[in-house]
Short mmCIF file of C-alpha atoms in Angstrom, two decimals:
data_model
loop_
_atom_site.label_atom_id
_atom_site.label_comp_id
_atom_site.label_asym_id
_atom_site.label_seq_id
_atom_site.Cartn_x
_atom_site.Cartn_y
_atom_site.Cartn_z
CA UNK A 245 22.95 -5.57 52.79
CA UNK A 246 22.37 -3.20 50.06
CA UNK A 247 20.31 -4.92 46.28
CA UNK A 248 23.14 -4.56 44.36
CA UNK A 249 25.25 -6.43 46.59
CA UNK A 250 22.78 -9.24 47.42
CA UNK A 251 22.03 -9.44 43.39
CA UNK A 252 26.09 -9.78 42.86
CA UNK A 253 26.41 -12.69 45.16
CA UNK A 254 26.61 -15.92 42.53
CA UNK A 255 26.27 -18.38 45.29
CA UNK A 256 22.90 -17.19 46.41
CA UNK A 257 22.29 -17.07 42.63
CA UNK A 258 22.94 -20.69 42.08
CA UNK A 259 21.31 -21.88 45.01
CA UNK A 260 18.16 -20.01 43.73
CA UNK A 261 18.30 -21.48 40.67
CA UNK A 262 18.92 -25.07 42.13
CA UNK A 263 15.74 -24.86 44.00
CA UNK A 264 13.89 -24.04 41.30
CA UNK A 265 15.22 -25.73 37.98
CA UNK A 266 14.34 -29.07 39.33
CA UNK A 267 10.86 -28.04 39.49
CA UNK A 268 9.77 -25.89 36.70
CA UNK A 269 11.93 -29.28 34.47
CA UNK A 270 9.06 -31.91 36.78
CA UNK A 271 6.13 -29.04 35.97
CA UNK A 272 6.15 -29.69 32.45
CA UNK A 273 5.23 -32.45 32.27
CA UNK A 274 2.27 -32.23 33.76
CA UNK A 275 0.51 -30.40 30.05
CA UNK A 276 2.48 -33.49 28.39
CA UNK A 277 0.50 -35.51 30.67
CA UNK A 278 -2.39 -33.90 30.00
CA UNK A 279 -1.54 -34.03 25.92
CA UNK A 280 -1.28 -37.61 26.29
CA UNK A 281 -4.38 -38.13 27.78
CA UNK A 282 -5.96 -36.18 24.87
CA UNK A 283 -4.46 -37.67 22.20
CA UNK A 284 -5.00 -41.37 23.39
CA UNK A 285 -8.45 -40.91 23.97
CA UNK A 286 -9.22 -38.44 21.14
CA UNK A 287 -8.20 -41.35 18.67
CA UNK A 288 -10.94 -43.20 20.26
CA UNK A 289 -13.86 -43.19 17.43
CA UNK A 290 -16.38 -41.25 19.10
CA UNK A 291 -16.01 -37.40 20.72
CA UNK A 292 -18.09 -38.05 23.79
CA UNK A 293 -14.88 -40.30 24.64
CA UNK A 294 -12.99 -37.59 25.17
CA UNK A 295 -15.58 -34.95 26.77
CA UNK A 296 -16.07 -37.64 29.39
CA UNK A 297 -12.95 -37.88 30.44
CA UNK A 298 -12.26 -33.90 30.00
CA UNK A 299 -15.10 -33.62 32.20
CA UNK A 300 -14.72 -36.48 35.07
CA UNK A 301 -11.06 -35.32 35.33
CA UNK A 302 -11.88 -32.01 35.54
CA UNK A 303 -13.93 -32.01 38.59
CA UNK A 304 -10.89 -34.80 39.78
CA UNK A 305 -8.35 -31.70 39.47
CA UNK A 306 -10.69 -29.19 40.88
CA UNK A 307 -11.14 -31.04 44.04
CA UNK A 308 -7.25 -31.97 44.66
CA UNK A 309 -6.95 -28.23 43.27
CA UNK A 310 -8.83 -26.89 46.40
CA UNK A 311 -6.63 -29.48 49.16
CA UNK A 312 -3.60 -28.04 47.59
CA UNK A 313 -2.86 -26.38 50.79
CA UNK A 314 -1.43 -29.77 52.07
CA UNK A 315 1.28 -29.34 50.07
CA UNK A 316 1.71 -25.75 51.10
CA UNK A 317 1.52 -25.58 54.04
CA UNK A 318 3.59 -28.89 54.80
CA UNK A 319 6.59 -27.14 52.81
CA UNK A 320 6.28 -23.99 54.82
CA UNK A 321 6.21 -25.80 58.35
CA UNK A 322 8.98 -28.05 57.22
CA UNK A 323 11.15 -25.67 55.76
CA UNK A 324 10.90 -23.69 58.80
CA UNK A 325 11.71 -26.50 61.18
CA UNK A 326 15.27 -27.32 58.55
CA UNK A 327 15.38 -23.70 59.29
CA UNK A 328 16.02 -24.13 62.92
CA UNK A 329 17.66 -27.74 62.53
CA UNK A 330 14.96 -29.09 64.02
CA UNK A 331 14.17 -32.53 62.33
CA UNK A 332 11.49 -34.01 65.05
CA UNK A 333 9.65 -31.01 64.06
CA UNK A 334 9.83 -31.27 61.11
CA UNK A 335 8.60 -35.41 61.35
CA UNK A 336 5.56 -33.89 63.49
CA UNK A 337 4.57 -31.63 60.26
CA UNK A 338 4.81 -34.83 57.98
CA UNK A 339 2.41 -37.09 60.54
CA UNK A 340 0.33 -34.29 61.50
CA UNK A 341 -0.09 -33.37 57.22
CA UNK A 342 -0.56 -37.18 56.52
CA UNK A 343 -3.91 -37.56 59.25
CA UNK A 344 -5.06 -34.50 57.85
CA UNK A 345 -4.85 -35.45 54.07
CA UNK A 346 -6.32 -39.50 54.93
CA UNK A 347 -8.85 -37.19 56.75
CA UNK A 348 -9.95 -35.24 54.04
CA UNK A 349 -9.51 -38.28 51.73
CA UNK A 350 -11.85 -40.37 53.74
CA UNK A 351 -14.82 -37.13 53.18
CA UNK A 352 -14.09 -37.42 50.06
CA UNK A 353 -14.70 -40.96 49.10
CA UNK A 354 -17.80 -40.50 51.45
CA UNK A 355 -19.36 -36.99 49.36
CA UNK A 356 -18.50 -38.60 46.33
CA UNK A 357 -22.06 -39.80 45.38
CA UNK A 358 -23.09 -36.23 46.31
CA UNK A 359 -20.39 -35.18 43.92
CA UNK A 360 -20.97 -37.35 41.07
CA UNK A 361 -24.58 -36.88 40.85
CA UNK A 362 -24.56 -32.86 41.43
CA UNK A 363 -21.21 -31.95 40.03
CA UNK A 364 -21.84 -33.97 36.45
CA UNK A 365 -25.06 -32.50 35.62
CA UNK A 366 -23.75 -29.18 36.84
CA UNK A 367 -20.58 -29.51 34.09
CA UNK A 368 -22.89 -30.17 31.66
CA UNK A 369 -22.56 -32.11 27.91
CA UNK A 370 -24.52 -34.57 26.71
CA UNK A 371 -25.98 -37.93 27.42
CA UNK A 372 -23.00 -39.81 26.64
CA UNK A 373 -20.31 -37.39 27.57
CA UNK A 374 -21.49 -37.16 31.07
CA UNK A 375 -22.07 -41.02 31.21
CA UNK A 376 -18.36 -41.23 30.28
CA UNK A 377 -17.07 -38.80 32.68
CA UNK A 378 -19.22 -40.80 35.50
CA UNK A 379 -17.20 -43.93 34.84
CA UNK A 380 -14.07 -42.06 34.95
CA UNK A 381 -14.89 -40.29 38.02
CA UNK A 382 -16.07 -43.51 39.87
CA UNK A 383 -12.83 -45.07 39.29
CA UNK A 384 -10.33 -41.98 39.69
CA UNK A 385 -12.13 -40.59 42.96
CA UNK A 386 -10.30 -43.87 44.94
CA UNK A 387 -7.10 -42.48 44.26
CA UNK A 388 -7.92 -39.46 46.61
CA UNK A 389 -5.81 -41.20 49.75
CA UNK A 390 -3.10 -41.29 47.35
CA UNK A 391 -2.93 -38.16 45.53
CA UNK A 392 -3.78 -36.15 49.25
CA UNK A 393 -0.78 -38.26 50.51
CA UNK A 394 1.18 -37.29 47.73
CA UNK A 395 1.08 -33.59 48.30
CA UNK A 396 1.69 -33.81 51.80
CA UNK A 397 5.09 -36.30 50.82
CA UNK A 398 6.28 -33.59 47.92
CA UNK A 399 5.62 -30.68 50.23
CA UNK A 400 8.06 -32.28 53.12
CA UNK A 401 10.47 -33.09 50.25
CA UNK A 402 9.98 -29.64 49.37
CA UNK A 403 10.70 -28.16 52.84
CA UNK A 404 13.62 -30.04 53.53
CA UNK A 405 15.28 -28.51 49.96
CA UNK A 406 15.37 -31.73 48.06
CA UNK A 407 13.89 -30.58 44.29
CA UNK A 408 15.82 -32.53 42.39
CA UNK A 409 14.10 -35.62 44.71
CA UNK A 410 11.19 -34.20 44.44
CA UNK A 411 11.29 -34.23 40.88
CA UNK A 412 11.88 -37.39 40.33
CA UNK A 413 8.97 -38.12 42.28
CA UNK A 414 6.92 -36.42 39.74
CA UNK A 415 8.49 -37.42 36.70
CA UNK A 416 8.70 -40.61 37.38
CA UNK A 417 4.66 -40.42 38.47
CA UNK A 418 3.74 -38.90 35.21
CA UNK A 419 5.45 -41.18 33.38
CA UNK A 420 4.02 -44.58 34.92
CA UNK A 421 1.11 -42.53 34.14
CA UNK A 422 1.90 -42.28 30.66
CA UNK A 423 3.18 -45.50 30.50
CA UNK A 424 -0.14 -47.13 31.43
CA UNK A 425 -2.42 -44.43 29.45
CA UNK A 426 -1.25 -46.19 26.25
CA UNK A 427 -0.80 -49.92 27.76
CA UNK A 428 -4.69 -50.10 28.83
CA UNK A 429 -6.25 -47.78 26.69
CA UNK A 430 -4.32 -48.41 23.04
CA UNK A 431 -2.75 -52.21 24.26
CA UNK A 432 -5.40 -53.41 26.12
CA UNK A 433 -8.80 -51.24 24.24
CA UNK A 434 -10.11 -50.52 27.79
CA UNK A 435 -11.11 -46.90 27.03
CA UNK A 436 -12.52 -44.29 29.22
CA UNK A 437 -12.10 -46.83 32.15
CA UNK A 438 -8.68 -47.59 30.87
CA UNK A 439 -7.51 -44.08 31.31
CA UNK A 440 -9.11 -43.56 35.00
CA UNK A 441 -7.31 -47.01 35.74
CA UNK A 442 -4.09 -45.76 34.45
CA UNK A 443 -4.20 -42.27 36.24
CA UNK A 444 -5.65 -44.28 39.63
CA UNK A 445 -2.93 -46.61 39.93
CA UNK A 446 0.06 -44.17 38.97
CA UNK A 447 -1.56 -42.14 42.22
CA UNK A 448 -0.65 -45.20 44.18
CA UNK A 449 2.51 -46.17 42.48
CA UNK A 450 3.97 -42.07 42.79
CA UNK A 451 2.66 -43.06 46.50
CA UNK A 452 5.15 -46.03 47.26
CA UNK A 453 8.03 -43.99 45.69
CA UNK A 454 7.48 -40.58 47.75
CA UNK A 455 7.47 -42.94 50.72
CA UNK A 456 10.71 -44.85 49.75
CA UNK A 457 12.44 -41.25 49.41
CA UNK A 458 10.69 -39.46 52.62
CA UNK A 459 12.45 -42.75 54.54
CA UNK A 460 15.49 -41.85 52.83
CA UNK A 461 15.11 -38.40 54.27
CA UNK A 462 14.69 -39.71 58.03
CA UNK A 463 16.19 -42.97 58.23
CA UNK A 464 19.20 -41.50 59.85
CA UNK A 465 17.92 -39.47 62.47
CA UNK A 466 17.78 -40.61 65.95
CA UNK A 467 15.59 -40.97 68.67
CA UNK A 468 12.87 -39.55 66.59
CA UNK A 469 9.46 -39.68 68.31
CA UNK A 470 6.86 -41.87 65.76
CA UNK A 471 3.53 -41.72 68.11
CA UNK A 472 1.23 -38.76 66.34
CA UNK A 473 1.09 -35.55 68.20
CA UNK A 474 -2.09 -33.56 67.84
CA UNK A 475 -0.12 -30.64 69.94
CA UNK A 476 0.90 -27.72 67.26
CA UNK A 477 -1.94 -29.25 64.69
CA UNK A 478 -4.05 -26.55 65.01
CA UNK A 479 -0.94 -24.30 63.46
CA UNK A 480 -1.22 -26.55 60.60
CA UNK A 481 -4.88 -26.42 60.00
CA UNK A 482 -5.07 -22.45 60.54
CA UNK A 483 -2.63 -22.38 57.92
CA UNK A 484 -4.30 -24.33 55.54
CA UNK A 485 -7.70 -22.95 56.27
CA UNK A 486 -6.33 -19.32 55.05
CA UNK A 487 -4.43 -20.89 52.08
CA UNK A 488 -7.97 -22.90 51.38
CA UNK A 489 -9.98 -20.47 51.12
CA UNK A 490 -7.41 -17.55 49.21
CA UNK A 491 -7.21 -20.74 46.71
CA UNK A 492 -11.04 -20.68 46.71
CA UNK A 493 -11.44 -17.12 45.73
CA UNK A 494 -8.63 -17.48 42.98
CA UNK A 495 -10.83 -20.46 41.38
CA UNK A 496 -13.43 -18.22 41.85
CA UNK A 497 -11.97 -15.55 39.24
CA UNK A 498 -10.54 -18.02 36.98
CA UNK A 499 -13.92 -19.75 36.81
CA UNK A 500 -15.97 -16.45 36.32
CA UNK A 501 -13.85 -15.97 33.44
CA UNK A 502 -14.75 -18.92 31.58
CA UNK A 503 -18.29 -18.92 32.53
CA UNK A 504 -18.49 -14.86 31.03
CA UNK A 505 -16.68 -16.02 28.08
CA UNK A 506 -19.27 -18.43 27.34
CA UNK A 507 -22.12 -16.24 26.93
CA UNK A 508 -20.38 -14.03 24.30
CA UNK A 509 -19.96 -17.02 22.26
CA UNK A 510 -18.48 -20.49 21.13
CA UNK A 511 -15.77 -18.78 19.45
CA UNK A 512 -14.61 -16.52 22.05
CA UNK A 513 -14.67 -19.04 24.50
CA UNK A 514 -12.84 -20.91 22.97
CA UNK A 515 -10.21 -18.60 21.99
CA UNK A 516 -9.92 -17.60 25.92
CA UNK A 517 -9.30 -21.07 26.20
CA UNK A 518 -6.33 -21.29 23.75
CA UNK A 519 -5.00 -17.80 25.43
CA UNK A 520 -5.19 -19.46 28.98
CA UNK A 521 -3.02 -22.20 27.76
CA UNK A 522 -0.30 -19.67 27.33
CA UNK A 523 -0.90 -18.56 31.40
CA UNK A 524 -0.31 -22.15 32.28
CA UNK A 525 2.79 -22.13 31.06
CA UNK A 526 4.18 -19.34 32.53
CA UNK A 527 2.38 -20.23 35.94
CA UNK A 528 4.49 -23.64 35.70
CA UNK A 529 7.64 -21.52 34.74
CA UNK A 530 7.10 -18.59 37.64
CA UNK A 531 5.73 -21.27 40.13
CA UNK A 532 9.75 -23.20 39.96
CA UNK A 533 10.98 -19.68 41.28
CA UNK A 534 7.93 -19.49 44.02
CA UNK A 535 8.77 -22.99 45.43
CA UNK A 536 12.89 -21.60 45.69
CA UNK A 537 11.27 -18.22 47.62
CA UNK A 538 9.10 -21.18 50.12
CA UNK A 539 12.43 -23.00 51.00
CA UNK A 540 14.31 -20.30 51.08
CA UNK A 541 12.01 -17.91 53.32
CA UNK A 542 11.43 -21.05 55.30
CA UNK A 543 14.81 -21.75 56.15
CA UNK A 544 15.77 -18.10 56.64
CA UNK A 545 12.51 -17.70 58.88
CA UNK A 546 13.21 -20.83 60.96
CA UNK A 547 16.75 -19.96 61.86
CA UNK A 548 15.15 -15.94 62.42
CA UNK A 549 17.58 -14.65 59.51
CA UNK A 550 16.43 -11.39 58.32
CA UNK A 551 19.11 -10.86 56.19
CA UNK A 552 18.81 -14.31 54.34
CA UNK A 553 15.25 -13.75 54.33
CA UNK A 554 15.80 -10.87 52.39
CA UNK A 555 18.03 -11.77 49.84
CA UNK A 556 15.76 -15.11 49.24
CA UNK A 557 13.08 -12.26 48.60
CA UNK A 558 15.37 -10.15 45.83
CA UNK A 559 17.09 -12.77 43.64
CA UNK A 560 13.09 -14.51 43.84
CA UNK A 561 11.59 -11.22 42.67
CA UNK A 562 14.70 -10.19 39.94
CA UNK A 563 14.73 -13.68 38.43
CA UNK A 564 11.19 -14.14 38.16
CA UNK A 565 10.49 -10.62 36.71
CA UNK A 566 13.82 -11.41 34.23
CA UNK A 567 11.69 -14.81 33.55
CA UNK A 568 8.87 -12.96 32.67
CA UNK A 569 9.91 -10.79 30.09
CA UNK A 570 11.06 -13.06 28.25
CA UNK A 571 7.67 -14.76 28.06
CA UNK A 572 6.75 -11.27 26.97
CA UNK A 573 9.03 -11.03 23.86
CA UNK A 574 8.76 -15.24 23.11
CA UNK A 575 4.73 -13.64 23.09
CA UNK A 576 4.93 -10.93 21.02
CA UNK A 577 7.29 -12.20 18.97
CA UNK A 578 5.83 -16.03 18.27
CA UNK A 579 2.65 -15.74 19.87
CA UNK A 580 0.64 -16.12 16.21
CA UNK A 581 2.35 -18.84 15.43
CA UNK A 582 1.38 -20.30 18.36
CA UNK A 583 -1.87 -20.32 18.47
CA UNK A 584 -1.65 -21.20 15.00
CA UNK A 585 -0.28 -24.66 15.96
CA UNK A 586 -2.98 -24.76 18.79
CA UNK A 587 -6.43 -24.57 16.45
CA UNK A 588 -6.76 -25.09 13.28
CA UNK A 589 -10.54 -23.18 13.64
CA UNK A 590 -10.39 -19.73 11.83
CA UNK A 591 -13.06 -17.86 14.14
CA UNK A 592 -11.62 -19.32 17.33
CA UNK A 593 -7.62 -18.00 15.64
CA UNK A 594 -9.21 -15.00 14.89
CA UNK A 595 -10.44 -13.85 18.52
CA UNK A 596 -7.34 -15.68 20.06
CA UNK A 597 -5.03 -12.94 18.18
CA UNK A 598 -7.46 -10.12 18.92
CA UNK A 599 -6.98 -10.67 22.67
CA UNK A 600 -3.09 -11.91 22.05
CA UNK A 601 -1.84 -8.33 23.95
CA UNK A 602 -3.10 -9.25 27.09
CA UNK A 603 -1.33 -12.06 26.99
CA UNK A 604 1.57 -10.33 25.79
CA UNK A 605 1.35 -7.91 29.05
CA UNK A 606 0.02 -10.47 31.75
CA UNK A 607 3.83 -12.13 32.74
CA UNK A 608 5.14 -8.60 33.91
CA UNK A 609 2.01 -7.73 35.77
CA UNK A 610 1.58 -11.48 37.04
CA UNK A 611 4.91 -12.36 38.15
CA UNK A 612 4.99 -10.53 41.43
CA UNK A 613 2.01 -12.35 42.74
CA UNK A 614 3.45 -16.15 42.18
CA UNK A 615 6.89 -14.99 43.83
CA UNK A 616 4.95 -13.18 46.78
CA UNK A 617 2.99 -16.43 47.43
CA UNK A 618 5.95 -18.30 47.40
CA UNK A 619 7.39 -15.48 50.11
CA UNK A 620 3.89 -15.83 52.37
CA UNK A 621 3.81 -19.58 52.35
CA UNK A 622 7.54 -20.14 53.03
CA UNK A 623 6.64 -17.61 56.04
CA UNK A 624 4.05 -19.93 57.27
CA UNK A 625 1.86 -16.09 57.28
CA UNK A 626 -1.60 -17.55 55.80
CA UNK A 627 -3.60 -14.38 56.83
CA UNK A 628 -2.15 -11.73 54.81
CA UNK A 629 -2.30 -14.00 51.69
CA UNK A 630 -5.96 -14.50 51.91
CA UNK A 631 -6.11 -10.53 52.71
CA UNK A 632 -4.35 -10.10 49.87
CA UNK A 633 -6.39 -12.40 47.60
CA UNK A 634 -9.75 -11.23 49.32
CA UNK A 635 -9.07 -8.10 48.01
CA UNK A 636 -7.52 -8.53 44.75
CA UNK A 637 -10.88 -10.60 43.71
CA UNK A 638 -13.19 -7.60 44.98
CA UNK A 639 -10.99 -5.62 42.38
CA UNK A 640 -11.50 -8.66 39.93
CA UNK A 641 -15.39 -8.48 40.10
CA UNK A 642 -15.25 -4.37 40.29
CA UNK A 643 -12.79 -3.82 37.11
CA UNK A 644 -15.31 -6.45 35.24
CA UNK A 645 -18.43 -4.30 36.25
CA UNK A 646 -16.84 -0.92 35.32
CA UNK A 647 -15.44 -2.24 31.94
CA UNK A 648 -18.55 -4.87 30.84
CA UNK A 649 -19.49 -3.22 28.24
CA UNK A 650 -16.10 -3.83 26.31
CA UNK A 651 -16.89 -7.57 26.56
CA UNK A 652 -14.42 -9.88 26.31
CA UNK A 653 -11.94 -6.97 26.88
CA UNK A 654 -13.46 -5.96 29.75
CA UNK A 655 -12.97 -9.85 30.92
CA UNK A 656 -8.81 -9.86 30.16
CA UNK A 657 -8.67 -6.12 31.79
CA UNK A 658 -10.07 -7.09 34.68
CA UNK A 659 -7.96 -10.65 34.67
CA UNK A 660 -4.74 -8.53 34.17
CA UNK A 661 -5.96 -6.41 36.86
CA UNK A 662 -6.52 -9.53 39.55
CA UNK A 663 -2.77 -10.88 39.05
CA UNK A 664 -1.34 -7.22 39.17
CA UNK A 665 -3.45 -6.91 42.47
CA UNK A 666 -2.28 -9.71 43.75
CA UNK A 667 1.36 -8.59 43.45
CA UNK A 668 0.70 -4.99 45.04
CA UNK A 669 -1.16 -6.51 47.98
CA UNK A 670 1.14 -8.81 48.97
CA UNK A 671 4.20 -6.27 47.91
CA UNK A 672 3.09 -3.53 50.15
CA UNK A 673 2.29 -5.84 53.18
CA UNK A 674 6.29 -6.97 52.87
CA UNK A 675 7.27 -3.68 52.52
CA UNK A 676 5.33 -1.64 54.78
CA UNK A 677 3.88 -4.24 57.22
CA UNK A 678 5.90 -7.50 57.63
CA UNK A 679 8.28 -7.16 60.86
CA UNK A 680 9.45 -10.77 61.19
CA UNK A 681 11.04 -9.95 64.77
CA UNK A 682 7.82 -9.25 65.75
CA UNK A 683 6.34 -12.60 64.10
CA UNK A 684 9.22 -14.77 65.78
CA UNK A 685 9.03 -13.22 69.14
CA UNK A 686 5.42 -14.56 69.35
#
């Protein structure tokens, strides 16, 4: 099947888009979350209200950051096993994804004394600010069996093709968390504690509704075997182990950059900071088209359909690159006004709209890498993505050392650099490399 005539097909175009609509709708409101949380707190009368809870939630998110594979790979697996019409493997991927996120739920709760007294200190702040963010994180860290659960519970949603369940899964989780933000912190004047509380118990509350809809999902099949099987785990865990640790070297970079950006200054941190706001958006906008390529690769690699596979691959890749244009031009052409609605801080405005073309460039050299992850994942192929990403970092680190001395420049160029990396690497392997008869005969 020639491009043209896969890119004229409307169905496949539709069913693209109703994979990944549902999602990128759900994804926003995880920044309105996130304003909410700000603006309850930051009405609070002291600062060091808010810098608690910006810091206790921050090392919250960076630890379910790094067990994000559960969700990844669980979609993959799943998908594959639809693929094939297979639905008691696919029920083996959901028990064998649950052990493994109470697993790593239960090490958690047990390091987190470890945590809160290395990783606090480590964030920095004051006196008060870290005292604040130890409260929250003593009270947020026991919704880790919940929120590990959770990702495991969206990712089998995921797999089986269900986005618009999916996303009412996290809508409806973000709101209760929304919901209670302003009941116990502005109702009931419970504060820093008030917001952990709220965040904690939507975690449990998103729980009992992803379970109500995963029954949904298997309540009619039959005969379906419920004892845990620990044979075909270790394809799970190899999975997640390479997605682990390619998510570990992207933190990595994306740390490195804030850390750089603080030592040339307040004010350029700060701006980098505004700037990298605008990369979160498009990463929630690209990542709706990467969770269509996972179900659709999925299926197409369960049932061994290379030409489905394919075309999954092209309308992902034309779609997402059409996507990200126009967060070029809505850039270029708004992107002062923006910021200008972000900070009201003249310095930080000022080095925000110095950098501003990077950020104008970054969705059409980014966008290939979120669609190719999508590809790898749906593939269940873990190695070549941490290949890929093992590489693309060693370019990270390189195009920073041979461009320091432009500073902060130096920092975006070598940023821009990563995600276009990213793209090529995995590009080229799917091109030149991946043979999936080769892959399904083993």
């Amino acid at each position: 099947m020639t491009l043209t005539a896969i890119l004229s097909r409307r169905q496949a175009h539709r069913r693209t888009f109703a994979l990944a609509w549902p999602m990128i709708l759900s994804n926003i409101t995880i920044p309105l979350l996130g304003l909410v949380d700000t603006a309850v707190i930051g009405h609070l009368d002291e600062a060091y209200y808010l810098g608690g809870v910006a810091v206790g939630s921050m090392i919250i998110t960076f630890l379910m950051w790094m067990l994000g594979f559960l969700r990844m790979g669980t979609t993959a697996l799943v998908a594959q096993g639809h693929g094939a019409d297979d639905l008691q493997a696919q029920f083996e991927v959901l028990k064998q994804g649950l052990m493994l996120a109470l697993g790593l739920a239960l090490a958690v709760l047990l390091l987190q004394w470890p945590i809160l007294h290395w990783g606090i200190p480590l964030a920095g702040g004051s006196g008060d600010v870290q005292q604040y963010a130890a409260q929250y994180f003593a009270i947020r860290i026991w919704g880790a069996p919940a929120a590990l659960t959770n990702l495991v519970l969206l990712g089998f949603l995921l797999g089986r093709g269900q986005p618009k369940v999916a996303m009412w899964q996290l809508l409806l989780g973000n709101g209760l968390n929304i919901v209670l933000d302003l009941l116990f912190v502005v109702g009931l004047g419970w504060g820093v504690a008030g917001a952990a509380w709220a965040s904690l118990m939507a975690e449990y509350g998103t729980m009992a509704l992803a379970a109500v809809l995963v029954w949904r999902q298997l309540r009619h099949g039959k005969q379906l075997h419920w004892q845990p099987q620990l044979l075909g785990m270790g394809r799970l865990v190899k999975l997640n182990r390479d997605i682990f640790l390619r998510t570990l070297c992207l933190q990595l970079c994306f740390s490195f950059v804030t850390l750089m950006g603080a030592r040339l200054g307040d004010s350029v941190v700060a701006g980098n900071a505004v700037l990298m706001n605008f990369l979160l958006v498009i990463s929630y906008a690209l990542d709706g088209f990467a969770y269509s390529a996972e179900v659709e690769v999925g299926r197409a690699w369960g049932a061994r359909d290379r030409s489905r596979l394919r075309q999954a691959v092209v309308l992902g890749w034309f779609w997402s690159g059409v996507t990200a244009l126009l967060f070029t031009l809505l850039f270029a052409l708004a992107g002062e006004g923006m910021i200008r609605m972000l900070t009201d801080i003249e310095a930080v405005r000022s080095h925000a709209l110095h950098y501003l073309s990077w950020v104008v460039a970054l969705p059409l050299l980014a966008f290939s890498c979120f669609l190719f992850d999508g590809v790898y994942i749906g593939a269940a192929l873990g190695r070549p993505m941490r290949n890929a990403m093992l590489i693309s970092a060693l370019g990270f680190f390189l195009l920073w050392w041979g461009f320091r001395e432009l500073g902060n420049h130096g920092l975006w160029l070598a940023l821009c650099g990563f995600m276009l990396l990213r793209g090529v690497t995995l590009g080229w392997h799917y091109l030149v490399r991946l043979k999936p008869e080769v892959h399904w005969q083993a």
